[in-house]
Amino acid sequence: MTVTIRPATPADLPLIADLIRALADYEKLADAVRFDEAVLGAKLFGARPYAEVIIGEVDGAAQGFALFFHNFSTFEGRPGIYLEDLFVRPEARGSGLGKALLSQLAALAVERDCARLEWSVLDWNEPAIGFYRKLGARLMDEWTVMRVDGAALERLGAGAGESA
């Protein structure tokens, strides 16, 4: 069994879309997937890419991906890599592909002088949490994720420039 990791190209867009949908199914969030494939492609491979994707293959067949982007730590004064999505198809789990994807991201973080590699995991996903812990990751229990989206984002953005 041969595991390889490669950067995604624009030709991989249908594959990336399929893997995102498969991840959403696994996470029981299929109804939350709303992307337009053309817009996704423009955001990943256009003039100003907002994220990067690596593809994981087992014996030449694409079986997983990682989508990531840079964030920045003011305390460290250096960038980090934020892993938005990591997914390995069920038939390829146990092949070492998940570890290979994360190892590639760690190598990129070191190469790019990043202070850290971080991501979120659903609290019910015990298999993933156990896997990440075995790789040396730790839970950041003292932090709570916050989000503004949809109509609330529109309302908040409409108030830009107003004084409090």
Coordinates of N, CA and C in Angstrom, one line a residue:
M1 N 0.8 -1.2 0.0 CA 0.0 0.0 0.0 C 0.9 1.2 0.0
T2 N 0.6 2.1 -0.9 CA 1.4 3.4 -1.1 C 0.5 4.6 -0.8
V3 N 0.9 5.4 0.2 CA 0.2 6.6 0.5 C 1.0 7.8 0.0
T4 N 0.4 8.7 -0.8 CA 1.0 9.9 -1.3 C 0.1 11.1 -1.0
I5 N 0.8 12.2 -0.8 CA 0.1 13.5 -0.6 C 0.6 14.5 -1.7
R6 N -0.4 15.2 -2.3 CA 0.0 16.1 -3.3 C -0.9 17.4 -3.2
P7 N -0.4 18.5 -3.7 CA -1.2 19.7 -3.7 C -2.4 19.5 -4.7
A8 N -3.5 20.1 -4.4 CA -4.6 20.1 -5.3 C -4.4 21.0 -6.4
T9 N -5.0 20.7 -7.5 CA -5.0 21.6 -8.7 C -6.4 22.0 -9.1
P10 N -6.7 22.9 -10.0 CA -8.0 23.2 -10.4 C -8.8 22.0 -10.9
A11 N -8.1 21.1 -11.6 CA -8.7 19.9 -12.1 C -9.3 19.0 -11.0
D12 N -8.9 19.2 -9.8 CA -9.4 18.5 -8.6 C -10.7 19.0 -8.0
L13 N -11.2 20.1 -8.6 CA -12.3 20.7 -8.0 C -13.5 19.8 -7.8
P14 N -13.9 19.0 -8.8 CA -15.0 18.0 -8.6 C -14.7 17.0 -7.4
L15 N -13.5 16.6 -7.4 CA -13.1 15.7 -6.3 C -13.2 16.4 -4.9
I16 N -12.7 17.6 -4.8 CA -12.7 18.3 -3.6 C -14.2 18.5 -3.1
A17 N -15.1 18.9 -4.1 CA -16.5 19.0 -3.8 C -17.1 17.7 -3.3
D18 N -16.7 16.6 -3.9 CA -17.2 15.3 -3.5 C -16.7 15.0 -2.1
L19 N -15.5 15.2 -1.8 CA -14.9 14.9 -0.5 C -15.5 15.8 0.6
I20 N -15.8 17.1 0.3 CA -16.5 18.0 1.3 C -17.9 17.4 1.6
R21 N -18.6 17.0 0.5 CA -19.9 16.4 0.8 C -19.9 15.1 1.6
A22 N -18.8 14.3 1.3 CA -18.7 13.0 2.1 C -18.4 13.4 3.6
L23 N -17.5 14.4 3.8 CA -17.3 14.8 5.2 C -18.5 15.3 5.9
A24 N -19.3 16.1 5.1 CA -20.6 16.6 5.7 C -21.5 15.4 6.1
D25 N -21.6 14.4 5.2 CA -22.4 13.3 5.5 C -21.9 12.6 6.8
Y26 N -20.6 12.4 6.9 CA -20.0 11.7 8.1 C -20.3 12.5 9.3
E27 N -20.3 13.9 9.2 CA -20.5 14.7 10.4 C -22.0 15.0 10.7
K28 N -22.9 14.4 9.9 CA -24.3 14.5 10.0 C -24.7 16.0 9.7
L29 N -24.0 16.6 8.8 CA -24.2 18.0 8.5 C -24.5 18.3 7.0
A30 N -24.9 17.2 6.3 CA -25.1 17.3 4.8 C -26.0 18.5 4.5
D31 N -27.0 18.8 5.3 CA -27.9 19.9 5.0 C -27.3 21.3 5.1
A32 N -26.1 21.3 5.7 CA -25.4 22.6 5.9 C -24.5 23.0 4.7
V33 N -24.3 22.0 3.8 CA -23.5 22.3 2.6 C -24.2 23.1 1.6
R34 N -23.7 24.3 1.3 CA -24.5 25.2 0.4 C -23.6 25.8 -0.7
F35 N -22.3 25.3 -0.8 CA -21.4 26.0 -1.7 C -21.8 25.8 -3.2
D36 N -21.4 26.8 -4.0 CA -21.5 26.7 -5.4 C -20.1 26.3 -5.9
E37 N -20.0 25.2 -6.7 CA -18.7 24.7 -7.0 C -17.8 25.7 -7.8
A38 N -18.4 26.5 -8.6 CA -17.6 27.5 -9.4 C -17.1 28.5 -8.4
V39 N -17.9 29.0 -7.4 CA -17.4 29.9 -6.5 C -16.3 29.3 -5.6
L40 N -16.5 28.1 -5.2 CA -15.5 27.3 -4.4 C -14.2 27.3 -5.2
G41 N -14.3 27.0 -6.5 CA -13.1 26.9 -7.3 C -12.4 28.3 -7.4
A42 N -13.1 29.3 -7.5 CA -12.5 30.7 -7.6 C -11.9 31.0 -6.3
K43 N -12.5 30.6 -5.2 CA -11.9 31.0 -3.9 C -10.6 30.1 -3.6
L44 N -10.6 28.9 -4.1 CA -9.4 28.1 -3.9 C -8.3 28.3 -4.9
F45 N -8.6 28.6 -6.2 CA -7.6 28.6 -7.2 C -7.6 29.9 -8.0
G46 N -8.4 30.9 -7.6 CA -8.4 32.2 -8.3 C -7.2 33.1 -8.1
A47 N -7.4 34.3 -8.4 CA -6.3 35.3 -8.3 C -5.9 35.5 -6.9
R48 N -6.8 35.4 -5.9 CA -6.5 35.5 -4.5 C -7.0 34.3 -3.8
P49 N -6.2 33.2 -3.7 CA -6.7 32.0 -3.1 C -6.9 32.3 -1.6
Y50 N -8.0 31.8 -1.0 CA -8.3 32.0 0.4 C -7.9 30.8 1.2
A51 N -7.7 29.7 0.6 CA -7.3 28.4 1.3 C -6.5 27.6 0.3
E52 N -5.9 26.5 0.9 CA -5.2 25.6 0.1 C -5.7 24.2 0.4
V53 N -5.5 23.3 -0.5 CA -6.0 21.9 -0.4 C -4.9 20.9 -0.7
I54 N -4.7 19.9 0.1 CA -3.8 18.8 -0.3 C -4.7 17.6 -0.4
I55 N -4.3 16.7 -1.4 CA -5.1 15.5 -1.6 C -4.3 14.3 -1.2
G56 N -4.9 13.4 -0.5 CA -4.3 12.1 -0.1 C -4.7 11.0 -0.9
E57 N -3.7 10.2 -1.4 CA -4.0 9.1 -2.3 C -3.5 7.8 -1.6
V58 N -4.2 6.7 -1.8 CA -3.8 5.4 -1.4 C -3.7 4.6 -2.7
D59 N -2.5 4.1 -3.0 CA -2.3 3.3 -4.3 C -2.9 4.1 -5.5
G60 N -2.6 5.4 -5.5 CA -3.0 6.2 -6.7 C -4.4 6.6 -6.7
A61 N -5.3 6.2 -5.8 CA -6.7 6.6 -5.8 C -6.9 7.7 -4.7
A62 N -7.5 8.8 -5.0 CA -7.7 9.9 -4.0 C -8.7 9.4 -3.0
Q63 N -8.3 9.4 -1.7 CA -9.1 8.9 -0.6 C -9.3 9.9 0.5
G64 N -8.7 11.1 0.4 CA -8.9 12.1 1.4 C -8.3 13.4 1.1
F65 N -8.6 14.4 1.9 CA -8.1 15.7 1.7 C -7.9 16.5 3.0
A66 N -7.2 17.6 2.9 CA -7.1 18.6 4.0 C -7.2 19.9 3.3
L67 N -8.1 20.8 3.9 CA -8.3 22.1 3.4 C -7.8 23.0 4.6
F68 N -6.9 24.0 4.3 CA -6.3 24.8 5.3 C -6.0 26.2 4.8
F69 N -5.8 27.1 5.8 CA -5.4 28.4 5.5 C -4.5 29.0 6.6
H70 N -3.9 30.1 6.4 CA -3.1 30.8 7.4 C -4.0 31.6 8.3
N71 N -3.6 31.6 9.6 CA -4.2 32.6 10.5 C -3.0 33.3 11.1
F72 N -3.1 34.0 12.2 CA -2.0 34.8 12.7 C -2.1 34.9 14.3
S73 N -1.1 34.6 15.0 CA -1.0 34.7 16.4 C -0.3 36.0 16.8
T74 N -1.1 36.9 17.4 CA -0.5 38.2 17.8 C 0.5 37.9 19.0
F75 N 0.2 37.0 19.9 CA 1.0 36.7 21.0 C 2.4 36.1 20.5
E76 N 2.4 35.3 19.5 CA 3.6 34.7 18.9 C 4.2 35.6 17.9
G77 N 3.4 36.5 17.3 CA 4.0 37.4 16.3 C 4.3 36.6 15.0
R78 N 3.6 35.5 14.8 CA 3.9 34.6 13.6 C 2.6 34.0 13.1
P79 N 2.6 33.6 11.9 CA 1.4 32.9 11.4 C 1.3 31.5 11.9
G80 N 0.1 31.0 11.7 CA -0.2 29.6 12.0 C -0.9 29.0 10.8
I81 N -1.2 27.7 10.9 CA -2.0 27.1 9.9 C -3.3 26.6 10.6
Y82 N -4.4 26.9 10.1 CA -5.7 26.5 10.6 C -6.2 25.4 9.6
L83 N -6.4 24.2 10.1 CA -7.0 23.1 9.4 C -8.5 23.2 9.4
E84 N -9.1 23.6 8.3 CA -10.6 23.7 8.3 C -11.2 22.3 8.2
D85 N -10.7 21.5 7.3 CA -11.3 20.2 7.1 C -10.3 19.1 6.8
L86 N -10.4 18.0 7.5 CA -9.6 16.8 7.2 C -10.6 15.6 7.1
F87 N -10.5 14.9 6.0 CA -11.4 13.8 5.8 C -10.7 12.7 5.0
V88 N -10.9 11.4 5.5 CA -10.4 10.2 4.9 C -11.6 9.3 4.7
R89 N -11.8 8.9 3.4 CA -12.9 8.0 3.2 C -12.9 6.8 4.1
P90 N -14.0 6.2 4.5 CA -14.0 5.1 5.4 C -13.2 3.9 5.0
E91 N -13.2 3.6 3.7 CA -12.5 2.5 3.2 C -11.0 2.6 3.3
A92 N -10.5 3.9 3.5 CA -9.1 4.1 3.6 C -8.6 4.4 5.0
R93 N -9.5 4.4 5.9 CA -9.1 4.6 7.3 C -8.3 3.4 7.8
G94 N -7.3 3.7 8.6 CA -6.3 2.7 9.0 C -5.1 2.5 8.1
S95 N -5.1 3.3 6.9 CA -4.1 3.1 6.0 C -2.9 4.0 6.3
G96 N -3.0 4.9 7.2 CA -2.0 5.9 7.5 C -2.2 7.2 6.8
L97 N -3.3 7.3 6.0 CA -3.5 8.5 5.2 C -3.8 9.8 6.1
G98 N -4.6 9.6 7.1 CA -4.9 10.8 8.0 C -3.6 11.3 8.6
K99 N -2.8 10.4 9.2 CA -1.5 10.8 9.8 C -0.7 11.5 8.7
A100 N -0.6 10.9 7.5 CA 0.2 11.5 6.4 C -0.3 12.9 6.1
L101 N -1.6 13.1 6.0 CA -2.1 14.5 5.7 C -1.7 15.5 6.8
L102 N -1.9 15.1 8.1 CA -1.5 16.0 9.2 C 0.0 16.2 9.2
S103 N 0.8 15.1 8.9 CA 2.3 15.3 8.9 C 2.7 16.3 7.8
Q104 N 2.0 16.2 6.7 CA 2.3 17.2 5.6 C 2.0 18.6 6.0
L105 N 0.9 18.8 6.7 CA 0.5 20.1 7.2 C 1.5 20.6 8.3
A106 N 2.0 19.7 9.1 CA 3.0 20.1 10.1 C 4.3 20.5 9.5
A107 N 4.7 19.7 8.4 CA 5.9 20.1 7.7 C 5.8 21.4 7.0
L108 N 4.6 21.7 6.4 CA 4.4 23.0 5.8 C 4.4 24.1 6.9
A109 N 3.9 23.9 8.1 CA 3.9 24.9 9.1 C 5.3 25.2 9.6
V110 N 6.2 24.1 9.7 CA 7.6 24.3 10.0 C 8.3 25.1 8.9
E111 N 8.1 24.7 7.7 CA 8.7 25.3 6.5 C 8.3 26.8 6.4
R112 N 7.1 27.1 6.7 CA 6.6 28.5 6.6 C 6.8 29.3 7.9
D113 N 7.5 28.8 8.8 CA 7.8 29.4 10.1 C 6.5 29.8 10.9
C114 N 5.6 28.8 10.9 CA 4.4 29.0 11.7 C 4.6 28.6 13.1
A115 N 3.8 29.3 14.0 CA 3.9 29.0 15.4 C 3.1 27.8 15.8
R116 N 2.1 27.4 15.0 CA 1.2 26.3 15.4 C 0.3 25.8 14.2
L117 N -0.2 24.7 14.4 CA -1.2 24.0 13.6 C -2.4 23.7 14.5
E118 N -3.5 24.2 14.1 CA -4.7 24.0 15.0 C -6.0 23.8 14.1
W119 N -7.0 23.2 14.8 CA -8.2 22.9 14.2 C -9.3 22.7 15.2
S120 N -10.5 22.5 14.8 CA -11.6 22.2 15.7 C -12.1 20.8 15.4
V121 N -12.6 20.1 16.4 CA -13.2 18.8 16.2 C -14.5 18.8 16.9
L122 N -15.5 18.1 16.3 CA -16.8 18.0 17.0 C -16.7 17.2 18.3
D123 N -17.3 17.6 19.3 CA -17.1 17.0 20.6 C -17.6 15.6 20.7
W124 N -18.5 15.2 19.8 CA -19.0 13.8 19.8 C -18.0 12.8 19.0
N125 N -17.1 13.4 18.3 CA -16.2 12.6 17.4 C -15.1 12.0 18.2
E126 N -15.4 11.0 19.1 CA -14.3 10.4 19.9 C -13.2 9.7 19.1
P127 N -13.6 9.0 18.0 CA -12.5 8.4 17.2 C -11.5 9.4 16.7
A128 N -11.9 10.6 16.3 CA -11.0 11.6 15.8 C -10.2 12.2 16.9
I129 N -10.9 12.5 18.0 CA -10.2 13.0 19.2 C -9.1 12.1 19.7
G130 N -9.4 10.8 19.8 CA -8.4 9.9 20.2 C -7.2 9.8 19.2
F131 N -7.5 9.8 17.9 CA -6.5 9.9 16.8 C -5.6 11.1 17.0
Y132 N -6.2 12.3 17.1 CA -5.4 13.5 17.3 C -4.6 13.5 18.5
R133 N -5.1 13.0 19.6 CA -4.3 12.9 20.9 C -3.1 12.0 20.7
K134 N -3.3 10.9 20.0 CA -2.1 10.0 19.8 C -1.0 10.7 19.0
L135 N -1.4 11.7 18.2 CA -0.4 12.5 17.4 C 0.2 13.6 18.2
G136 N -0.2 13.8 19.4 CA 0.4 14.9 20.2 C -0.5 16.1 20.3
A137 N -1.7 16.1 19.7 CA -2.6 17.3 19.9 C -3.2 17.3 21.2
R138 N -3.6 18.5 21.7 CA -4.2 18.7 23.0 C -5.5 19.5 22.8
L139 N -6.5 19.2 23.6 CA -7.7 19.9 23.6 C -7.5 21.3 24.2
M140 N -8.2 22.3 23.7 CA -8.1 23.7 24.2 C -9.4 24.0 24.9
D141 N -9.6 23.3 26.0 CA -10.9 23.4 26.8 C -11.2 24.8 27.2
E142 N -10.2 25.6 27.4 CA -10.5 27.0 27.9 C -11.0 27.9 26.9
W143 N -11.1 27.5 25.6 CA -11.6 28.3 24.5 C -12.9 27.9 24.0
T144 N -13.8 28.8 23.7 CA -15.1 28.5 23.1 C -15.1 29.1 21.7
V145 N -15.5 28.4 20.7 CA -15.6 28.9 19.4 C -16.9 29.8 19.3
M146 N -16.7 31.0 18.7 CA -17.8 31.9 18.5 C -17.9 32.1 16.9
R147 N -19.2 32.4 16.5 CA -19.4 32.6 15.1 C -20.5 33.6 14.9
V148 N -20.4 34.4 13.8 CA -21.5 35.2 13.3 C -21.6 34.9 11.9
D149 N -22.8 34.5 11.4 CA -23.0 34.2 10.0 C -24.4 34.6 9.6
G150 N -24.7 34.4 8.3 CA -26.1 34.7 7.8 C -26.6 36.1 8.1
A151 N -27.8 36.2 8.5 CA -28.5 37.5 8.7 C -27.7 38.3 9.8
A152 N -27.3 37.6 10.9 CA -26.5 38.3 12.0 C -25.3 38.9 11.4
L153 N -24.6 38.3 10.5 CA -23.4 38.8 9.9 C -23.7 40.1 9.1
E154 N -24.8 40.0 8.3 CA -25.3 41.1 7.5 C -25.6 42.3 8.4
R155 N -26.3 42.1 9.5 CA -26.7 43.2 10.4 C -25.4 43.8 11.0
L156 N -24.5 42.9 11.5 CA -23.3 43.5 12.1 C -22.4 44.2 11.1
G157 N -22.3 43.8 9.9 CA -21.6 44.5 8.8 C -22.2 45.8 8.4
A158 N -23.6 45.8 8.5 CA -24.3 47.1 8.2 C -23.9 48.2 9.2
G159 N -23.5 47.8 10.4 CA -23.2 48.8 11.4 C -21.7 49.3 11.3
A160 N -21.0 48.8 10.3 CA -19.6 49.3 10.2 C -19.5 50.8 10.1
G161 N -18.6 51.4 10.8 CA -18.4 52.8 10.7 C -19.2 53.6 11.8
E162 N -20.2 52.9 12.4 CA -21.0 53.6 13.4 C -20.2 53.5 14.7
S163 N -20.4 54.6 15.5 CA -19.7 54.6 16.8 C -20.7 54.0 17.9
A164 N -20.1 53.4 18.8 CA -20.9 52.7 19.9 C -21.4 53.7 20.9

